[in-house]
Tab-separated table of C-alpha atoms in Angstrom:
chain	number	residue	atom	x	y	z
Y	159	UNK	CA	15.184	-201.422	-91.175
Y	160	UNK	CA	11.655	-200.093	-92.168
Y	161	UNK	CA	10.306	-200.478	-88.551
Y	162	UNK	CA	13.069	-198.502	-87.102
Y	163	UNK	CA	11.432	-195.012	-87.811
Y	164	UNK	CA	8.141	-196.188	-86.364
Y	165	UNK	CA	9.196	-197.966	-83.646
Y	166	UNK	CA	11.122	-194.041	-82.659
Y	167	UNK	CA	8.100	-192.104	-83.387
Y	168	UNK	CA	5.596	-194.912	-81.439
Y	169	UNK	CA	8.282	-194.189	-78.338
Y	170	UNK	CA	8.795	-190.383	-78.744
Y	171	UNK	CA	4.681	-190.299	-78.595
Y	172	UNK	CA	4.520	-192.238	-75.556
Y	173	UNK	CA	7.076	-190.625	-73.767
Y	174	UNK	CA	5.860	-187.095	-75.289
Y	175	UNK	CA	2.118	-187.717	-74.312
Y	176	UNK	CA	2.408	-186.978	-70.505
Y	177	UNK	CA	4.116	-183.944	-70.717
Y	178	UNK	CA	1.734	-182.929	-73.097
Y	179	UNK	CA	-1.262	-183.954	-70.739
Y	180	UNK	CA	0.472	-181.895	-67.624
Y	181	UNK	CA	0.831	-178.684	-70.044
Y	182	UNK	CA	-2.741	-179.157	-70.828
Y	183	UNK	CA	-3.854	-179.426	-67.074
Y	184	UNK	CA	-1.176	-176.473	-66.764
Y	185	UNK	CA	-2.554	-174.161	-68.312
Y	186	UNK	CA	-6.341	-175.663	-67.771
Y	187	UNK	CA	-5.187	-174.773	-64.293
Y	188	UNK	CA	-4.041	-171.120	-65.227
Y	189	UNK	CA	-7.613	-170.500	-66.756
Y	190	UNK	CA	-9.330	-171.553	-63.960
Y	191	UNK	CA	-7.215	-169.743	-61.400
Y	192	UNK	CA	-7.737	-166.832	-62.821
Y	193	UNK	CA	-11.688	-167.631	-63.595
Y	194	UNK	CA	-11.895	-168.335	-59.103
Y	195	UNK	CA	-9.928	-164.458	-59.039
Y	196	UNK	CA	-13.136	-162.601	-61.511
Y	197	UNK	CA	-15.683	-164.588	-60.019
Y	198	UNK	CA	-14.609	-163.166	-56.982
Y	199	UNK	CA	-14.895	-160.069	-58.126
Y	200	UNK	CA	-18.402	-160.617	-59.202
Y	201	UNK	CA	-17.174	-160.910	-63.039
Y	202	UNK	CA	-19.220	-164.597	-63.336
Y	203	UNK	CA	-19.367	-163.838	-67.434
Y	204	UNK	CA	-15.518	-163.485	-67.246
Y	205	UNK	CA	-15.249	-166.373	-65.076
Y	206	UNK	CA	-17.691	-168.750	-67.159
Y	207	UNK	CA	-15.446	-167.669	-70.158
Y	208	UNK	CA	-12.423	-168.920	-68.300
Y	209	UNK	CA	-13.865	-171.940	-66.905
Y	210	UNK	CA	-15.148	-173.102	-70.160
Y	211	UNK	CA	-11.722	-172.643	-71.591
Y	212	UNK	CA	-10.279	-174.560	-68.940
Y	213	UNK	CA	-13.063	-177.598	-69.587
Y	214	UNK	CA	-11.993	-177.629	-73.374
Y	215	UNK	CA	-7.955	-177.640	-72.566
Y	216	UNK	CA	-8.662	-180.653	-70.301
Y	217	UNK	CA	-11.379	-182.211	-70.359
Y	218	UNK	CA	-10.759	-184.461	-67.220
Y	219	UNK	CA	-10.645	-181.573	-65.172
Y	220	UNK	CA	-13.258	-182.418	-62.601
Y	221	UNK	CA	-12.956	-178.661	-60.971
Y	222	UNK	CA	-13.447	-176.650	-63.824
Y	223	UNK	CA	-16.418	-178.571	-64.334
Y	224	UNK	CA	-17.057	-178.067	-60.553
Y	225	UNK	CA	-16.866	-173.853	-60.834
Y	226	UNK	CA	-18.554	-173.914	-64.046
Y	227	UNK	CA	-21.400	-175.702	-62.969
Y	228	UNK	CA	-21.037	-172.742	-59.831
Y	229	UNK	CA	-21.451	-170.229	-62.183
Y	230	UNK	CA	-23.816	-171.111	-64.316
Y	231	UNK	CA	-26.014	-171.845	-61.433
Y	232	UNK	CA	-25.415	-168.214	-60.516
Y	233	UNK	CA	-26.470	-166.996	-63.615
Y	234	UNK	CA	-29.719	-169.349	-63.471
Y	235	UNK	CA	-29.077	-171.548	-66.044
Y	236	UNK	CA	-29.622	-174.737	-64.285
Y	237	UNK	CA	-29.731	-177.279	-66.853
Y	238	UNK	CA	-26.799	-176.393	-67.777
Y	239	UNK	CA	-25.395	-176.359	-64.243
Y	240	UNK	CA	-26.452	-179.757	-63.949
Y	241	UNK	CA	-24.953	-181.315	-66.575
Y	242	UNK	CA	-21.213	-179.491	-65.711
Y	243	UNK	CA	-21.855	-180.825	-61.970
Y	244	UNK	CA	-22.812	-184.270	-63.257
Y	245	UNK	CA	-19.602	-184.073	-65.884
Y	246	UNK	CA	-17.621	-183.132	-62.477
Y	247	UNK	CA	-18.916	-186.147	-60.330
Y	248	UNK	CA	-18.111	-188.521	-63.202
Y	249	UNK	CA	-14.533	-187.576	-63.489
Y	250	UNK	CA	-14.133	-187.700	-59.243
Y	251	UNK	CA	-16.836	-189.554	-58.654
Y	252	UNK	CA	-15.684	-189.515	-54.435
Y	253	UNK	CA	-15.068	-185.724	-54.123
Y	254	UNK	CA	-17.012	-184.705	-51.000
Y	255	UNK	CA	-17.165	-180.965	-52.303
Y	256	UNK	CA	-18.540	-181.635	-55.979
Y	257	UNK	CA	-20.744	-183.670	-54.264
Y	258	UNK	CA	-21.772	-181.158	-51.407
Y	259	UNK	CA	-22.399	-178.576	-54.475
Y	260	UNK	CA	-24.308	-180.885	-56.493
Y	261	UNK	CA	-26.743	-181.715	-53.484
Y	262	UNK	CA	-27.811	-177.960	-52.653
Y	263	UNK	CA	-27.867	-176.934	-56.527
Y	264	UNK	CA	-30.518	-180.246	-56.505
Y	265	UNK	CA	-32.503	-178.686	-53.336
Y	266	UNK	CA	-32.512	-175.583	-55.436
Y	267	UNK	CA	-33.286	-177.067	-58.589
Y	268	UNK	CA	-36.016	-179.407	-57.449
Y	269	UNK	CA	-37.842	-176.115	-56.221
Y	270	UNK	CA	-37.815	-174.501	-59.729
Y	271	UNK	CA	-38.978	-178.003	-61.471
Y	272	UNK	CA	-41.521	-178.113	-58.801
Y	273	UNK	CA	-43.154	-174.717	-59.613
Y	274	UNK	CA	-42.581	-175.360	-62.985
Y	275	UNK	CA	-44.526	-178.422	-62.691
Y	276	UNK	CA	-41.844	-180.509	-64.761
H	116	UNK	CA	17.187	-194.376	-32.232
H	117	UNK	CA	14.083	-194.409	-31.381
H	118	UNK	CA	13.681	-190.618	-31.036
H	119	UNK	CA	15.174	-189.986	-33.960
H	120	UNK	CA	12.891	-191.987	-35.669
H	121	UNK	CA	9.795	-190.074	-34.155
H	122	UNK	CA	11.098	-187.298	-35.243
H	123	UNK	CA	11.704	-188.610	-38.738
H	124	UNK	CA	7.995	-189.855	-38.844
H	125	UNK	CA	6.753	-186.717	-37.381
H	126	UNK	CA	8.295	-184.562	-40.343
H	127	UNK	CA	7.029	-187.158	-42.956
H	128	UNK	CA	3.461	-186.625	-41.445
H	129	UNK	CA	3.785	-182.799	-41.841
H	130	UNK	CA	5.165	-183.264	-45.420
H	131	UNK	CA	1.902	-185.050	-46.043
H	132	UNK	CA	-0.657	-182.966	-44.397
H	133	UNK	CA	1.429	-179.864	-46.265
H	134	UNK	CA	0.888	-182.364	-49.954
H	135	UNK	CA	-3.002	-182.827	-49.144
H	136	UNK	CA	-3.537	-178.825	-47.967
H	137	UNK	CA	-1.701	-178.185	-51.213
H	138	UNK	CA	-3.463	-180.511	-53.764
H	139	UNK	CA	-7.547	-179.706	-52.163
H	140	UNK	CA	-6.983	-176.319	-52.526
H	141	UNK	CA	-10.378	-174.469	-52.747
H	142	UNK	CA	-12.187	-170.990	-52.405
H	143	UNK	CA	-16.079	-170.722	-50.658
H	144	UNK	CA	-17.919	-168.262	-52.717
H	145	UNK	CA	-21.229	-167.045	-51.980
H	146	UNK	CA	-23.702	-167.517	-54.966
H	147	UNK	CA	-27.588	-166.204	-55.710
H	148	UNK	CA	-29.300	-168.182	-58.031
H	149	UNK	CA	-32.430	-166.827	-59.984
H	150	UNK	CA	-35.377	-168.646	-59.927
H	151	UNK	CA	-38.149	-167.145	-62.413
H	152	UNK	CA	-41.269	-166.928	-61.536
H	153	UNK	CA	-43.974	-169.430	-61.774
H	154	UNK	CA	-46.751	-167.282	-62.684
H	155	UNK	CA	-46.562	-164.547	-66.262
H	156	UNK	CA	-48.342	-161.751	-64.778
H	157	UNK	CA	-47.140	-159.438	-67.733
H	158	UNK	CA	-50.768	-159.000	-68.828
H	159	UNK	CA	-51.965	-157.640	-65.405
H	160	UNK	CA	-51.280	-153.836	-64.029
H	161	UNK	CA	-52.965	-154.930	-61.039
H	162	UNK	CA	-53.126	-157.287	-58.465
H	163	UNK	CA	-56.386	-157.799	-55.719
H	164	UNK	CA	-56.152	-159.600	-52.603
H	165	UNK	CA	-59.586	-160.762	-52.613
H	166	UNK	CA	-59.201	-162.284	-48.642
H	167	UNK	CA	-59.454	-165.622	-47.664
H	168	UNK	CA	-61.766	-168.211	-47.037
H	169	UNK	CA	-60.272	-168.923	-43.130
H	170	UNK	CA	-61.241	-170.142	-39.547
H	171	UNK	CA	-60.106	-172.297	-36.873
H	172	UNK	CA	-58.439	-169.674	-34.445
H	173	UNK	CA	-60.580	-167.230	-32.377
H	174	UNK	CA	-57.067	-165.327	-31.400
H	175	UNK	CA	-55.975	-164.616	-34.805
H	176	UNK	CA	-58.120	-163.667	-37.582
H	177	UNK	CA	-56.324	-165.522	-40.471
H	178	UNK	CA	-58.223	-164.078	-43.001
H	179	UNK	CA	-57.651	-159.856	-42.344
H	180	UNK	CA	-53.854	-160.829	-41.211
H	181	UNK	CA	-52.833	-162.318	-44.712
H	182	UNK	CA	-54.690	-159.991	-46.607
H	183	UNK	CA	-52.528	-156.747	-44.889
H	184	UNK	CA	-49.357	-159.053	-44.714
H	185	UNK	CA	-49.250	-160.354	-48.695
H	186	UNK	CA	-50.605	-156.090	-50.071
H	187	UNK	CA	-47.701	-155.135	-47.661
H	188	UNK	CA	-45.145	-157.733	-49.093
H	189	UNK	CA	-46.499	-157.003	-52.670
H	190	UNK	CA	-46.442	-153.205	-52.371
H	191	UNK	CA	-42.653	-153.518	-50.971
H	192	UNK	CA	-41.585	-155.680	-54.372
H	193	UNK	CA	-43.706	-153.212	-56.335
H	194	UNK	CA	-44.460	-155.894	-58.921
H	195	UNK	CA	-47.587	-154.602	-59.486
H	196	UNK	CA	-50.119	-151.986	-58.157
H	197	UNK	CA	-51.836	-153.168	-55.380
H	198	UNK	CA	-55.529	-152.795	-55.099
H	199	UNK	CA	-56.590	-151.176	-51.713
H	200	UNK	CA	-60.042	-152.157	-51.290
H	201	UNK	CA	-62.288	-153.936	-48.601
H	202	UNK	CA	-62.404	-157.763	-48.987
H	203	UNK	CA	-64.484	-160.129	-50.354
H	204	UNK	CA	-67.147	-161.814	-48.025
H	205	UNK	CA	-66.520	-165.119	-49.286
H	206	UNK	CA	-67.891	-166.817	-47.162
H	207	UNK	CA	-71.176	-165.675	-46.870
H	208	UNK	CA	-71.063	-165.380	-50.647
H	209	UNK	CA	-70.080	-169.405	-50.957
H	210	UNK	CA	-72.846	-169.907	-48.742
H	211	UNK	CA	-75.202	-167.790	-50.823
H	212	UNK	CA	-73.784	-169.286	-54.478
H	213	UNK	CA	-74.569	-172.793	-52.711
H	214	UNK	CA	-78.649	-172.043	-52.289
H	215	UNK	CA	-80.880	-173.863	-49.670
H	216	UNK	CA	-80.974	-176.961	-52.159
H	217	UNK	CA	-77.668	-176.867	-52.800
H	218	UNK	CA	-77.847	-175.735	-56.443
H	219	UNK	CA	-75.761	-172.587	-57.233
H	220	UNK	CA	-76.698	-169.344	-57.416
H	221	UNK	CA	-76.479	-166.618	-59.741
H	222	UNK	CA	-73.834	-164.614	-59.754
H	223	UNK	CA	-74.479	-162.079	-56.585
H	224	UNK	CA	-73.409	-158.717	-56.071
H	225	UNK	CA	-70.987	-158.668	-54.136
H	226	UNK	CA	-72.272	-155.202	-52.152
H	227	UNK	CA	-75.672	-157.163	-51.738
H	228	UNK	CA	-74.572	-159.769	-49.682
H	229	UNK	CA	-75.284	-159.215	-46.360
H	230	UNK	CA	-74.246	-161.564	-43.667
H	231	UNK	CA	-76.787	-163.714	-41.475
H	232	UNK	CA	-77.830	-161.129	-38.181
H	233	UNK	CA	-78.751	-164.184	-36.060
H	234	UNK	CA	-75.887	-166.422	-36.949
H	235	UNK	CA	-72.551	-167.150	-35.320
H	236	UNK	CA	-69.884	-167.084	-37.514
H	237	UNK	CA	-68.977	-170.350	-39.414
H	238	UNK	CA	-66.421	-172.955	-37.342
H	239	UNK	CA	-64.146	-173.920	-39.347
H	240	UNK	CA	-61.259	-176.559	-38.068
H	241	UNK	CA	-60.530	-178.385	-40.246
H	242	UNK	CA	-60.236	-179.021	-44.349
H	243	UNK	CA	-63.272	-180.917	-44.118
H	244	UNK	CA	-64.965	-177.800	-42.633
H	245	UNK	CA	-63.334	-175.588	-46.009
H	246	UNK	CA	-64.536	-178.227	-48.572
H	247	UNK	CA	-68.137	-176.482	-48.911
H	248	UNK	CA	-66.510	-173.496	-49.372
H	249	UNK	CA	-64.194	-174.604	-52.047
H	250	UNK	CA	-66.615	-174.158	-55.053
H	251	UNK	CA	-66.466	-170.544	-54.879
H	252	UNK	CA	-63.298	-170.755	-56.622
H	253	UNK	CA	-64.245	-172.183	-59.699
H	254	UNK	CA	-66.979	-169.511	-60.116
H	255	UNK	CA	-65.843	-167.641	-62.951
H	256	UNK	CA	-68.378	-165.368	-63.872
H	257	UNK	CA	-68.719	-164.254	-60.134
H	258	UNK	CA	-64.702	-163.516	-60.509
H	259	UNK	CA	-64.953	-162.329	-63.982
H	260	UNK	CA	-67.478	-159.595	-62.234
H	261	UNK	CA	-65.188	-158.618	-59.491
H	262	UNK	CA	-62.267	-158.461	-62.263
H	263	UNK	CA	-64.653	-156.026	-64.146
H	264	UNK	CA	-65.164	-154.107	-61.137
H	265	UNK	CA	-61.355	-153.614	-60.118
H	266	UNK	CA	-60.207	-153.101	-63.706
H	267	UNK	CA	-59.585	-156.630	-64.435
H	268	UNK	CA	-56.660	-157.359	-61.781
H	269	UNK	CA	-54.636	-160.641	-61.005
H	270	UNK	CA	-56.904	-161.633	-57.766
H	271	UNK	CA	-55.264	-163.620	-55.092
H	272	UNK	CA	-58.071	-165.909	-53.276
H	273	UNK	CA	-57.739	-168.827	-51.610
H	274	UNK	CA	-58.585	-170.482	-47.780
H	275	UNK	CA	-56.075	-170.462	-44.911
H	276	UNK	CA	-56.508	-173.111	-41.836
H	277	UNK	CA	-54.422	-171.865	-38.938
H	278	UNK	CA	-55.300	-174.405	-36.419
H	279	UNK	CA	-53.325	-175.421	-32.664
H	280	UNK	CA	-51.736	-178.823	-32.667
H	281	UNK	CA	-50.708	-180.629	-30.040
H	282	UNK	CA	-48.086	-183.502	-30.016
H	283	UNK	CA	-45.732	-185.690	-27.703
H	284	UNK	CA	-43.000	-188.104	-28.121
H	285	UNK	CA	-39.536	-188.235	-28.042
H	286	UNK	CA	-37.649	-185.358	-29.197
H	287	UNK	CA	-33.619	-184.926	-30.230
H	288	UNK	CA	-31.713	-182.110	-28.632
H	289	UNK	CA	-28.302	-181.124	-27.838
H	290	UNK	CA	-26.786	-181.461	-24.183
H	291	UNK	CA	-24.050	-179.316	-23.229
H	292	UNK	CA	-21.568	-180.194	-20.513
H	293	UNK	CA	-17.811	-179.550	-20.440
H	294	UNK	CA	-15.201	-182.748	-20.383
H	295	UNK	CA	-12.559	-182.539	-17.420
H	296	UNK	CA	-9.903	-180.652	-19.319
H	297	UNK	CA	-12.937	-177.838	-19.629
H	298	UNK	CA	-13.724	-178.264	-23.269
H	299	UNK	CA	-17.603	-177.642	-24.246
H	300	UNK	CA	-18.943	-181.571	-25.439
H	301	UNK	CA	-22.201	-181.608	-27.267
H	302	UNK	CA	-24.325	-184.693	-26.829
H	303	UNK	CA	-27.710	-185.170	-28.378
H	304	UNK	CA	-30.094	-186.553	-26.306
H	305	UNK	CA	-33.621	-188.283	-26.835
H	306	UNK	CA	-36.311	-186.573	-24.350
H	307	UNK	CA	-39.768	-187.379	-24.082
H	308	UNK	CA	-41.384	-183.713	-24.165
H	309	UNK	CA	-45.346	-182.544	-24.603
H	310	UNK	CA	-45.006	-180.238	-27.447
H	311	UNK	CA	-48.364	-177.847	-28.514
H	312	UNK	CA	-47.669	-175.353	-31.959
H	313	UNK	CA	-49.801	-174.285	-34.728
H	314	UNK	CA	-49.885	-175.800	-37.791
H	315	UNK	CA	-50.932	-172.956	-41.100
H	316	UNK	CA	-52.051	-174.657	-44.369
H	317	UNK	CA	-53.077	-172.106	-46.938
H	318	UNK	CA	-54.220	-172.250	-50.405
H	319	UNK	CA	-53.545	-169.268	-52.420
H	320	UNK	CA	-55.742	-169.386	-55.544
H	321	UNK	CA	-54.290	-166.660	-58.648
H	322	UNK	CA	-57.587	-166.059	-60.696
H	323	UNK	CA	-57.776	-163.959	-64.305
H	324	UNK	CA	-59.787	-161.149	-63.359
H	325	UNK	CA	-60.060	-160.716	-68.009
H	326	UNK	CA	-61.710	-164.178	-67.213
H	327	UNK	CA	-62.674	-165.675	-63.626
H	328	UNK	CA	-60.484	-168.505	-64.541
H	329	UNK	CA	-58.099	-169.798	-62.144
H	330	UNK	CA	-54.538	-169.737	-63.449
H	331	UNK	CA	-52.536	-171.471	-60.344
H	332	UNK	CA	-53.374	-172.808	-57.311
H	333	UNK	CA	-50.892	-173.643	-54.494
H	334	UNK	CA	-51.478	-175.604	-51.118
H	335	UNK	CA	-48.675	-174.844	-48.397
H	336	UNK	CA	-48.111	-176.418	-44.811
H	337	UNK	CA	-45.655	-175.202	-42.232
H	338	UNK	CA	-46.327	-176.206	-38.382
H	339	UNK	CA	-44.550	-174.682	-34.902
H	340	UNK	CA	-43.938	-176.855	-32.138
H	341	UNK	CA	-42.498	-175.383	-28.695
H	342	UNK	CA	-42.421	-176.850	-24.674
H	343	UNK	CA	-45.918	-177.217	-23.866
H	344	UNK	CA	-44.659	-175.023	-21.093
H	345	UNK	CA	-43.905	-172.081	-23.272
H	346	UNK	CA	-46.343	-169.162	-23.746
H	347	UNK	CA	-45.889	-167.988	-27.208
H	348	UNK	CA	-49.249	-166.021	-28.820
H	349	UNK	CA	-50.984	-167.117	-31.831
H	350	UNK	CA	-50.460	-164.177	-33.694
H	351	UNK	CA	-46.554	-163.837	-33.148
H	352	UNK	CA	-46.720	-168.305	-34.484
H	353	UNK	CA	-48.627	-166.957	-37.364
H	354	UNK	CA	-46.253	-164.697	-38.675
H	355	UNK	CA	-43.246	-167.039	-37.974
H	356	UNK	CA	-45.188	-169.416	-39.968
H	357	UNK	CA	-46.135	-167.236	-42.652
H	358	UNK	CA	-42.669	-165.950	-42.557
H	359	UNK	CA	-41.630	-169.332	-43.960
H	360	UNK	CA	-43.956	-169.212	-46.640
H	361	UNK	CA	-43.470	-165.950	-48.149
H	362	UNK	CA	-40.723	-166.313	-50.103
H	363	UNK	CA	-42.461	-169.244	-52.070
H	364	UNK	CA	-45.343	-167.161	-52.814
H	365	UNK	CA	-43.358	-164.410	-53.649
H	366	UNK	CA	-41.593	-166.347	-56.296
H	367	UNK	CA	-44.952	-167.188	-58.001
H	368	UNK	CA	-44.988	-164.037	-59.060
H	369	UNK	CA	-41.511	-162.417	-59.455
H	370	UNK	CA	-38.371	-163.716	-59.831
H	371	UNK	CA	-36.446	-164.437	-56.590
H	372	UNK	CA	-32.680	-164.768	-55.484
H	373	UNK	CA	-31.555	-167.643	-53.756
H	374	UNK	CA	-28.314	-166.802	-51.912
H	375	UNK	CA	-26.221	-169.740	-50.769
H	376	UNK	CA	-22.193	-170.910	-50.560
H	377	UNK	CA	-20.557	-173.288	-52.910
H	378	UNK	CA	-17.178	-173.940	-53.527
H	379	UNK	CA	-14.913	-173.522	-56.207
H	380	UNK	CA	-12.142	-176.161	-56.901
H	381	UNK	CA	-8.309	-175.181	-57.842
């Protein structure tokens, strides 16, 4: 009689949890639709702002981790850069484009650490 | 039937192509990233392109050709004022710092050295050939002098080695030819092909003219290879070399862009 309730809830969670996770990615997906639209306009601020939003929403979302990392190497904050790429490649480990990314930010990168002598 | 079922698979391969378009979405987006600069050279008004300890081409003269190439570069970025002055006889003054015995010097005046009236110039063609010359460098009261003189300046120093190479083996190129329906196939092919360049190796040296200390020191190498057959002149391989260079020397002392593409995921 007792378990009744719980047993309910327990199934009303499960069946409730992927429709939560798709409005998540929904509207992780709004954020960073709308980030790609500023950042085309040059607005990268706007766009990291967005993209950031989108990472915290859903935090399996390999591409805003993928545009983030874009934009923060724009605004030449690499570390930072390479940690959102590295986030991206270990939620879609075989995407050929997060990878493609990650290997010219690194070409890129390597330079700076070079002249920095790190 | 069995049309029908072509036709069946052909719209199921559609729906899928339209499924995969749909769900790898993405957007190119071209990007410049900011690299800082290695060098602070907030402390210096002034910058001094001392010349260049250089040899090993009698067609170019590596030395007066970097010297007007990095004041031009520098005066375009206007990072600093550039000091227009004569250059530095270094090498005569290395030679003069290293003594008959081989013990240095005192620190010369610069406008009293005088170089050799019976002598050729110095060969120099190779880094062996620049190693005697390399103390000069790490003479800082002879720089702290000249940074006296030009009202203590960031002075650029250093040797350049622009020297002809030859080389043969097997290259990789592409082979166009066109396929029977008249479409344009590229192969690459492995040739054996007698190659002859230039190869430019220079060290640019940024000295403290408040000090004669050397704050960074940077060693390059870039080389040209064409068809032995080609004619291309040494000075037009030089600049394509140095070319390749610049921006990296640039950056040591402003901040540079790096524009590329990346792509943004949906």
């Amino acid at each position: 009689m007792f378990l009744r309730p719980l047993v309910l809830a327990l199934l009303l969670a499960v069946v409730s949890a992927p429709s939560a996770w798709a409005d998540e990615r929904g509207q992780a997906k709004k954020q960073v639709e709308f980030g790609i639209q500023v950042a085309q306009r040059g607005l990268w601020k706007e766009a990291i702002y967005r993209w950031e939003r989108a990472a915290q929403l859903d935090p399996t979302y390999a591409a805003a981790f993928n545009n983030l990392a874009v934009a923060y190497e724009h605004e030449g904050q690499l570390a930072k850069a390479r940690d959102a790429y590295e986030k991206a490649l270990r939620l879609e480990p075989n995407n050929s484009l997060v990878r493609q990314n990650y290997d010219l930010f690194k070409e890129i990168n390597d330079r700076a650490a070079q002249k920095d002598g790190r | 039937m069995t049309a029908r079922l072509r036709k069946t698979a052909g719209s199921l391969v559609l729906a899928l192509i339209a499924v995969l378009t749909a769900c790898t979405s993405y957007t190119e987006i071209p990007i410049e990233t900011p690299i800082q600069p290695k060098l602070d050279v907030s402390p210096f008004q002034r910058i001094f392109i001392a010349g260049f300890i250089a040899g090993a081409n009698d067609d170019v003269d590596a030395n007066m050709e970097t010297v007007r190439l990095l004041r031009s570069q520098l005066r375009n970025k206007g990072v600093m004022r550039v000091i227009d002055a004569d250059t530095l006889p270094l090498m005569d003054i290395a030679r003069q710092q290293n003594g008959a015995d081989g013990t240095a010097a005192p620190v010369p005046d610069q406008q009293a050295v005088q170089p050799p009236q019976d002598d050729k110039p110095p060969v120099i063609n190779d880094e062996k050939d620049l190693e005697q010359y390399q103390h000069i460098f790490a003479n800082t009261a002879y720089w702290k002098k000249i940074g006296e003189e030009y009202q203590q300046p960031l002075i650029v120093t250093g040797s350049i080695l622009f020297a002809p190479q030859q080389r043969s083996g097997f290259v990789q190129r592409e082979q166009e030819s066109y396929d029977p329906f008249g479409r344009r196939v590229v192969t690459p092919v492995r040739t054996y092909m007698e190659r002859k360049g230039f190869v430019l190796r220079p060290t640019f040296v940024f000295i403290d003219g408040r000090t004669g200390e050397t704050l960074h020191s940077e060693t390059f190498r870039e080389e040209v290879l064409y068809n032995a057959n080609q004619q291309t002149p040494a000075l037009s391989s030089y600049f394509e070399l140095m070319d390749r260079l610049l921006p990296a020397f640039l950056n040591t002392l402003s901040a540079q862009k790096i524009k590329g593409t990346r792509t943004l995921l949906k």
